[in-house]
Coordinates of C-alpha atoms and ligand atoms in Angstrom, one line a residue:
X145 CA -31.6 -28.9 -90.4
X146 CA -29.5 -27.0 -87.5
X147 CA -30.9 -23.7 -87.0
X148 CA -27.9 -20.8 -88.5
X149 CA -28.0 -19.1 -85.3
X150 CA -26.1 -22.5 -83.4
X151 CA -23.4 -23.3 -86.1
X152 CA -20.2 -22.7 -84.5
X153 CA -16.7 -23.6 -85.4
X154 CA -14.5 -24.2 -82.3
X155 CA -12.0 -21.2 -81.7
X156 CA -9.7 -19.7 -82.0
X157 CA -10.1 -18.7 -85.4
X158 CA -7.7 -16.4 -87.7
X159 CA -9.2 -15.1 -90.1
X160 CA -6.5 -14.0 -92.7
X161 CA -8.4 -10.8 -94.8
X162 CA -10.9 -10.4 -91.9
X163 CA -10.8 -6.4 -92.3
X164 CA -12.2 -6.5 -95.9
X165 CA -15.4 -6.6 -96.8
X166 CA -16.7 -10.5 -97.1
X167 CA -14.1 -10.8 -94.1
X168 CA -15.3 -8.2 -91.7
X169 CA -18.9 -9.5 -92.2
X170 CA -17.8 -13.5 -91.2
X171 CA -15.6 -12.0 -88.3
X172 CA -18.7 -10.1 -86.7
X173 CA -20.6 -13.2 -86.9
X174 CA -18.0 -15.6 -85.4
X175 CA -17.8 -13.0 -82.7
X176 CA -21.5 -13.0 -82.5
X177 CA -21.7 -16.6 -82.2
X178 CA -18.8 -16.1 -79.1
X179 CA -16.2 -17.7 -80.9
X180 CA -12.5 -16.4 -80.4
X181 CA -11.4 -14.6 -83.8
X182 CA -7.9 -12.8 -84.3
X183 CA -7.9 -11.2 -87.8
X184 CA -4.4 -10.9 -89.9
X185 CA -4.6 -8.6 -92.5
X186 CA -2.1 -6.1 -94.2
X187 CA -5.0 -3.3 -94.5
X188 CA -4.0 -2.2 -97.8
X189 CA -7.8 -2.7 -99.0
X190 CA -9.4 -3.3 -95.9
X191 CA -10.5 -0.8 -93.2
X192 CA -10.0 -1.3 -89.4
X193 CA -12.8 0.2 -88.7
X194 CA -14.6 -2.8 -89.7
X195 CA -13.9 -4.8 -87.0
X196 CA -13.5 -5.1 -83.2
X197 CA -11.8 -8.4 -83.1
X198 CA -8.3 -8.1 -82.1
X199 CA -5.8 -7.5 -85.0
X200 CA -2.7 -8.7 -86.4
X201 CA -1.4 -6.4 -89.0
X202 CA 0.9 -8.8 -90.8
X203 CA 1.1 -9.4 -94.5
X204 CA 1.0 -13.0 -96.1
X205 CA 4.2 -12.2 -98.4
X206 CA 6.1 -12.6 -94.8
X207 CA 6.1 -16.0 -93.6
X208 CA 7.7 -14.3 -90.0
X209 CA 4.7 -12.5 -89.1
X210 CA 2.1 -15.6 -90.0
X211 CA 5.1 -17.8 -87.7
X212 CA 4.7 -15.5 -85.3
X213 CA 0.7 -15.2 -85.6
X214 CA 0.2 -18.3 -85.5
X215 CA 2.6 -19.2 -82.4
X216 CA 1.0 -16.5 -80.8
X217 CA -2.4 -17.1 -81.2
X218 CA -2.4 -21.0 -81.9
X219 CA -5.5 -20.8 -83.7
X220 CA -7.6 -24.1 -84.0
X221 CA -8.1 -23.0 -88.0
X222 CA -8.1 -20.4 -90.9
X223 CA -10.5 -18.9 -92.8
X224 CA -8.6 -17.0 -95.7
X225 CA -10.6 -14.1 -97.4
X226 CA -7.1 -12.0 -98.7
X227 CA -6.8 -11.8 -101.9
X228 CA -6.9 -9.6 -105.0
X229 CA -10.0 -9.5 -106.7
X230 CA -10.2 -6.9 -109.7
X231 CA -10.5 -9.5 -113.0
X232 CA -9.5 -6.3 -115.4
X233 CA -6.1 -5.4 -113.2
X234 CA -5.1 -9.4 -113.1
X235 CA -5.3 -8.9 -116.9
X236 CA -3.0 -5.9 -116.9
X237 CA -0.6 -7.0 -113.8
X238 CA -1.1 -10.6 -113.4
X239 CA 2.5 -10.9 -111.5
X240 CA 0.0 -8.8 -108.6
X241 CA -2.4 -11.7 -109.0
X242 CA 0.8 -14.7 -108.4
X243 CA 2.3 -12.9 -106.1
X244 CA -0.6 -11.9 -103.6
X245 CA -2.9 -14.6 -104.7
X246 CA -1.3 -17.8 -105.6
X247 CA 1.9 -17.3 -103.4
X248 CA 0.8 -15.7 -100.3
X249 CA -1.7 -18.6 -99.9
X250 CA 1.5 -21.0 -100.8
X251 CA 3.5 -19.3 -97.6
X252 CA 0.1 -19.6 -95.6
X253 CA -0.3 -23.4 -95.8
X254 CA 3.6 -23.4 -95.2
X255 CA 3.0 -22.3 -92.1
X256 CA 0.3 -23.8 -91.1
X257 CA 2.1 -26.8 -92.0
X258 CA 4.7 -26.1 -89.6
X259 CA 2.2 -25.0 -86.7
X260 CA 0.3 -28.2 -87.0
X261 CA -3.1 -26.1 -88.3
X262 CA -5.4 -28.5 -90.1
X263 CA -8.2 -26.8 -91.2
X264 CA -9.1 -23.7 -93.6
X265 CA -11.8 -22.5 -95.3
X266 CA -11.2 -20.5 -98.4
X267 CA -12.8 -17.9 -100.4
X268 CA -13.1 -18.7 -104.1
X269 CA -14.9 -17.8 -106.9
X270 CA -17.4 -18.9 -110.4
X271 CA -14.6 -16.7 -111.8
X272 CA -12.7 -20.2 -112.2
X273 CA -15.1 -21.7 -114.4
X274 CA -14.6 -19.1 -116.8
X275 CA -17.2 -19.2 -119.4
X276 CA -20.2 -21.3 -118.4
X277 CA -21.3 -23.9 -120.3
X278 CA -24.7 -25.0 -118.6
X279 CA -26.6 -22.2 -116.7
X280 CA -27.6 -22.3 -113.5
X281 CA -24.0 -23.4 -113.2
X282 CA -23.8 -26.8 -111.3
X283 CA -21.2 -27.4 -108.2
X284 CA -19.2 -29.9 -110.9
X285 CA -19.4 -27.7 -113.2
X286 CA -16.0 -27.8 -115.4
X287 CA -13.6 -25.5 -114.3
X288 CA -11.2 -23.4 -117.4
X289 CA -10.8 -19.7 -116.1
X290 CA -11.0 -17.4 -118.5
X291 CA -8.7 -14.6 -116.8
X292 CA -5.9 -14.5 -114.3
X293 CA -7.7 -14.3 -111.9
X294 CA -9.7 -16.4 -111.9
X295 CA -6.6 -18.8 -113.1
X296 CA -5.0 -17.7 -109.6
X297 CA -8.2 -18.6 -107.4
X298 CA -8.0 -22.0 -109.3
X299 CA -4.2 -22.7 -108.7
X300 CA -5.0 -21.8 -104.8
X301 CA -7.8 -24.5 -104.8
X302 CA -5.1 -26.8 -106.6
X303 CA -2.8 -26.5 -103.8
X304 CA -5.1 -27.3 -101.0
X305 CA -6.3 -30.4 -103.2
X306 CA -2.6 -31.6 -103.1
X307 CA -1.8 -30.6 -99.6
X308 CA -5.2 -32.5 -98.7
X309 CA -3.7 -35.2 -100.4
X310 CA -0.1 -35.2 -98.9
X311 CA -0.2 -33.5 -95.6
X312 CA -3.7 -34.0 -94.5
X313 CA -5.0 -30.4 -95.0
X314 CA -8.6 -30.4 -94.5
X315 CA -10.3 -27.8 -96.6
X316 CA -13.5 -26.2 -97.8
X317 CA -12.8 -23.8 -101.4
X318 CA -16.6 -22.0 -102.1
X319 CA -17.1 -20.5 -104.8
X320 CA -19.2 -17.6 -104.2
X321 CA -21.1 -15.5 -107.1
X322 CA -22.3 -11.5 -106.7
X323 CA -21.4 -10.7 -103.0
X324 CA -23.9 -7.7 -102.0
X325 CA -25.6 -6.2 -99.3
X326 CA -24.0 -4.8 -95.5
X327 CA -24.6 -6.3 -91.9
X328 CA -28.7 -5.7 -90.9
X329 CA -27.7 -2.3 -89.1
X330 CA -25.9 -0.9 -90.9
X331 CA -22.5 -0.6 -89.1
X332 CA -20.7 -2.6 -91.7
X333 CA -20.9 -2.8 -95.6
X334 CA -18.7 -2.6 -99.0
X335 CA -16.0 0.3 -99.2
X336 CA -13.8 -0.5 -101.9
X337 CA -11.8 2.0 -103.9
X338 CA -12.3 2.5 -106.2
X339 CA -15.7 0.8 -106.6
X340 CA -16.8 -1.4 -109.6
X341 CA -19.5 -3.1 -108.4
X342 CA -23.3 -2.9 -109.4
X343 CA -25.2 -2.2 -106.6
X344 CA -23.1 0.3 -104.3
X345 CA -22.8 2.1 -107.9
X346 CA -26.5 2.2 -107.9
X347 CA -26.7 3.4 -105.1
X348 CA -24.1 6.3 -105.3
X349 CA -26.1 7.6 -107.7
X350 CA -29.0 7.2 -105.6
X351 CA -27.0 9.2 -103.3
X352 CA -26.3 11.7 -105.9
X353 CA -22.3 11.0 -105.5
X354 CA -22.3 9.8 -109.4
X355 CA -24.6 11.7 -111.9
X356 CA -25.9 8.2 -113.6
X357 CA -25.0 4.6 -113.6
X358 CA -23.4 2.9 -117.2
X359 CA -25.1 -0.1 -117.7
X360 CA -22.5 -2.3 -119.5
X361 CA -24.8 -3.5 -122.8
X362 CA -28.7 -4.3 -123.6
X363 CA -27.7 -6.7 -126.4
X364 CA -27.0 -9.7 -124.5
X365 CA -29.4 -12.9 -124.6
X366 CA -31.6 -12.5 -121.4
X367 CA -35.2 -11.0 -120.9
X368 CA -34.5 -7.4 -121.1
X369 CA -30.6 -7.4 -122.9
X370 CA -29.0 -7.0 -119.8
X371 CA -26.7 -9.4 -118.4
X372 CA -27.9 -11.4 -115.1
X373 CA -26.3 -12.3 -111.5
X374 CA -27.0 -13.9 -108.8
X375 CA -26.4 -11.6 -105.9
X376 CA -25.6 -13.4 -102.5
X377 CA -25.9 -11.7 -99.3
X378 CA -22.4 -11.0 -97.5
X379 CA -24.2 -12.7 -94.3
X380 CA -25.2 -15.6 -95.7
X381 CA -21.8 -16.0 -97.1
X382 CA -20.2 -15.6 -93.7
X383 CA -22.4 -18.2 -92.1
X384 CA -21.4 -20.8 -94.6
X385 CA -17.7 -20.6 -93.9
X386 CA -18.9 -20.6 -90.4
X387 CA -20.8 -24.2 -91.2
X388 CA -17.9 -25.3 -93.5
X389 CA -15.8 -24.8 -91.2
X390 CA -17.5 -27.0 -88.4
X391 CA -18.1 -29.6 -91.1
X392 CA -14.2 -29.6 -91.4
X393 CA -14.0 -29.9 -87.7
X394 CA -16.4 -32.5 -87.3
X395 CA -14.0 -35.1 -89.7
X396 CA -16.9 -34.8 -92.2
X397 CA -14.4 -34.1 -95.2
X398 CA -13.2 -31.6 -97.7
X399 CA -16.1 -29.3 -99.2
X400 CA -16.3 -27.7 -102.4
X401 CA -19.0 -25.8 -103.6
X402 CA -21.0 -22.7 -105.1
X403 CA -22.7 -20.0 -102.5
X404 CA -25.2 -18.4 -104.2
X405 CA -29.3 -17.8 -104.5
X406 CA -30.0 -19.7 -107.2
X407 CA -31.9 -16.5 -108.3
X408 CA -30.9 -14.1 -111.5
X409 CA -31.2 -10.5 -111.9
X410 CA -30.7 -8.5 -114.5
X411 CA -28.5 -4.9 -114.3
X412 CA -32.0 -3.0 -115.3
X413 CA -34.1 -5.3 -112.6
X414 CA -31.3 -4.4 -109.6
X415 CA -31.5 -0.6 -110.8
X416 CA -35.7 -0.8 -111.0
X417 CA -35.6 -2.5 -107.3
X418 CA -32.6 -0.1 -106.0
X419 CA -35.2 2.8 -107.6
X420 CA -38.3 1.7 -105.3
X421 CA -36.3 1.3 -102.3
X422 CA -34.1 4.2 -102.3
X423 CA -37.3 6.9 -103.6
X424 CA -34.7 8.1 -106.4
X425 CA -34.6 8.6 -109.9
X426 CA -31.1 6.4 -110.6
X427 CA -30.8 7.7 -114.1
X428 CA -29.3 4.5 -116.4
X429 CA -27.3 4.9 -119.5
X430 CA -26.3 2.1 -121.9
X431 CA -22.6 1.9 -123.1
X432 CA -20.8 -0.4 -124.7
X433 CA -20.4 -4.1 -123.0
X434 CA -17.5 -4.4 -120.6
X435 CA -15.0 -7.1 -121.3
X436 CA -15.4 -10.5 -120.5
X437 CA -18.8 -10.1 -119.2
X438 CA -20.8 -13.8 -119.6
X439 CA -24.2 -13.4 -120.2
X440 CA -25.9 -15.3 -117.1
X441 CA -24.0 -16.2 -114.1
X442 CA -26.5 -18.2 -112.1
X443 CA -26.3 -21.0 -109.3
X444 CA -27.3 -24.0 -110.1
X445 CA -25.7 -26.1 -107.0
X446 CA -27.2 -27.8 -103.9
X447 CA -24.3 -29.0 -102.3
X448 CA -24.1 -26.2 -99.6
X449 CA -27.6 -27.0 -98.7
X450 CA -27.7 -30.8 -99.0
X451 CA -23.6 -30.9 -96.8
X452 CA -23.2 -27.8 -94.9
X453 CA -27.0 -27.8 -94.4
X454 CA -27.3 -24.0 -95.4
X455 CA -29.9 -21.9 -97.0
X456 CA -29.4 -18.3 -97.6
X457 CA -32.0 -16.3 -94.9
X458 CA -31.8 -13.0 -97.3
X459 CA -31.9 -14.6 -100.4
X460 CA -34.3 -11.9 -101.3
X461 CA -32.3 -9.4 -103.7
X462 CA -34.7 -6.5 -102.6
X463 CA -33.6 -6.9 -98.7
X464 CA -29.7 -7.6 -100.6
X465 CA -30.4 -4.1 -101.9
X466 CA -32.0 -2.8 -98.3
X467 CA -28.9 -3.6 -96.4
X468 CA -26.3 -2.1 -98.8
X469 CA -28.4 1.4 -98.8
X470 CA -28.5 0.7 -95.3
X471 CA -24.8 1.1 -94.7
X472 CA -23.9 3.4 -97.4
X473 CA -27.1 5.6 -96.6
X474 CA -25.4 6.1 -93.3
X475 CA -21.9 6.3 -94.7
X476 CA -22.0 7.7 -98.2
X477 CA -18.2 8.1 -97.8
X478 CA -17.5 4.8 -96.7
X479 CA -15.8 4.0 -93.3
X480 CA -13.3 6.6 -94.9
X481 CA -16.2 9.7 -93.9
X482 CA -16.2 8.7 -90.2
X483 CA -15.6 10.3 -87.9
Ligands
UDP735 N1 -22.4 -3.6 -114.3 C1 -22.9 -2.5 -115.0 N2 -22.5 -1.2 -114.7 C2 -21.6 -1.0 -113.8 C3 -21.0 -2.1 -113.0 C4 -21.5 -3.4 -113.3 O1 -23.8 -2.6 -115.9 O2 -21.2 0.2 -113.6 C5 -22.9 -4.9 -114.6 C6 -21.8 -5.9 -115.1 O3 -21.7 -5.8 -116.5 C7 -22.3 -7.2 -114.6 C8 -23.2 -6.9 -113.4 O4 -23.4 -5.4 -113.4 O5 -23.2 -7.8 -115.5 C9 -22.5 -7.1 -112.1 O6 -21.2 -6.6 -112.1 P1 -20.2 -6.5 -110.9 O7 -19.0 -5.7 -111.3 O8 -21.0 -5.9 -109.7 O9 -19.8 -8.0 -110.5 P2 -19.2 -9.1 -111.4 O10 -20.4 -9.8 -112.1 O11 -18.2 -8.5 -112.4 O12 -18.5 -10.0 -110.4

């Protein structure tokens, strides 16, 4: 297997939602890897301060300022992270969810249609296969959303199919499960507002911003009642859209597959291990279960290992848990806090 450190896609790269959170992370390590990276992003979620790759502030609803990104630039691919991600708001507002989602990514293939750009790799999720019928989930796994979306992230993988088909896109849609964890100093890490996610909410508490965390029902059917994830280090998700996209590069075909561990954790096991590494209490409550919660949302698939030839390097949840303390430890505020 190629050792992660010499994967490298051939530049430049834009990275369209490169100053949020998955984004930032796969920007630093294209940078680190020395390949050219221009990020296009609107900022409405994502922070500036989480890059230092050059940026376009343009928005994907205007097809001028991808033109013009694009002709400026002339980058040799995209990797596309932007996107709205909050299942319970696509539920309330889905028309947020086509319009930013599902049509953005319909003006971004437009232009790269006209610009003569081949390749991108795209963020997706498990959210589009909905309600698992076979746990750990496998890459073939049927796919029948269960929420907008989810339905949106499906729609977008839809459209690269047929623009594979008819215009010779060549694509790589992964699917990833629980991204967690911050860069290995700290610098970078997950500032969303507001924050739903488990483990920065752990740690919040941790950091006595939040008096206890909720833990969304003990009544489910796993060891301890608690529903399980499979939490996949932000890194490791950035260096396999670096190795997707050199296997689109390389000729070696369109990729679509799961990133995850493999590995499942349950809500009370990440607030035990977030308890030993952070030295605090974290006092837990139950309440109620939160809406369209599955049970177990595992990785079953092997296809990133056995095409893109990647393996996770901190596929342990307790160094998952070490990194986002890390960043948030440093900037309990987020990037907001600094000065
Ligand atoms: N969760 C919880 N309390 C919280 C936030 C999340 O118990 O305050 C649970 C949630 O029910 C799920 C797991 O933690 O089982 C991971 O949730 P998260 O929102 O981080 O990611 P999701 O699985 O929704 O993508």
């Amino acid at each position: 297997m190629v050792d992660s450190q010499q994967v490298a896609p051939d530049g430049p790269v834009l990275v369209c939602g490169g100053a949020g959170y998955i984004g930032s992370h796969c920007v630093a390590l294209l940078e680190s890897r020395g390949v050219e990276t221009i990020v296009f992003d609107n900022l409405s979620t994502g922070h500036r301060e989480s890059i230092t790759a050059p940026l376009v502030e343009g928005d994907l609803k205007d097809r001028a300022s991808i033109a013009a990104a694009l002709a400026e630039h002339k980058p040799k691919a995209v990797i596309h992270f932007a996107a709205k991600c909050y299942v319970g708001e696509s539920v309330t507002d889905p028309a947020i969810y086509y319009r930013e989602n599902v049509h953005a990514t319909w003006n971004l293939l437009e232009e790269m249609r006209a610009a003569n750009v081949t390749d991108i790799v795209f963020s997706s999720t498990c959210a589009t296969y909905g309600e698992p019928t076979e746990v750990p989930i496998p890459d073939n796994h049927r796919q029948e959303p269960i929420n907008p979306y989810g339905r949106t992230k499906l729609h977008m993988e839809h459209m690269m199919r047929d623009y594979s088909r008819a215009y010779g896109l060549r694509y790589a849609a992964l699917r990833y499960f629980n991204a967690a964890g911050a860069s290995l100093d700290g610098s970078i890490g997950e500032d969303h507002q507001p924050e739903t996610h488990l483990i920065p909410l752990v740690i919040q508490v941790a950091l006595g911003q939040r008096e206890k965390i909720m833990v969304f029902g003990d009544d489910y059917e796993t060891r301890d009642g608690t529903c399980i994830r499979d939490y996949i280090h932000v890194n490791d998700l950035g260096d396999a859209h670096l190795r997707a996209l050199a296997h689109l590069q390389g000729g070696k075909g369109n990729v679509e597959c799961h990133l995850g561990t493999g590995n499942g954790f349950t809500v009370m096991e990440i607030i035990e291990a977030a308890r030993e590494i952070t030295g605090h209490a974290i006092p837990a409550e139950i309440v109620e279960r939160r809406e369209g919660d599955p049970a177990m949302l595992v990785s079953g698939g092997t296809k990133a290992h056995d095409v893109l030839g990647w393996t996770p390097q901190r596929g342990d949840v307790k160094d998952v848990i070490r990194d986002a303390w890390g960043f948030l430890s440093k900037s309990p505020d987020g990037y907001s806090g600094r000065s």
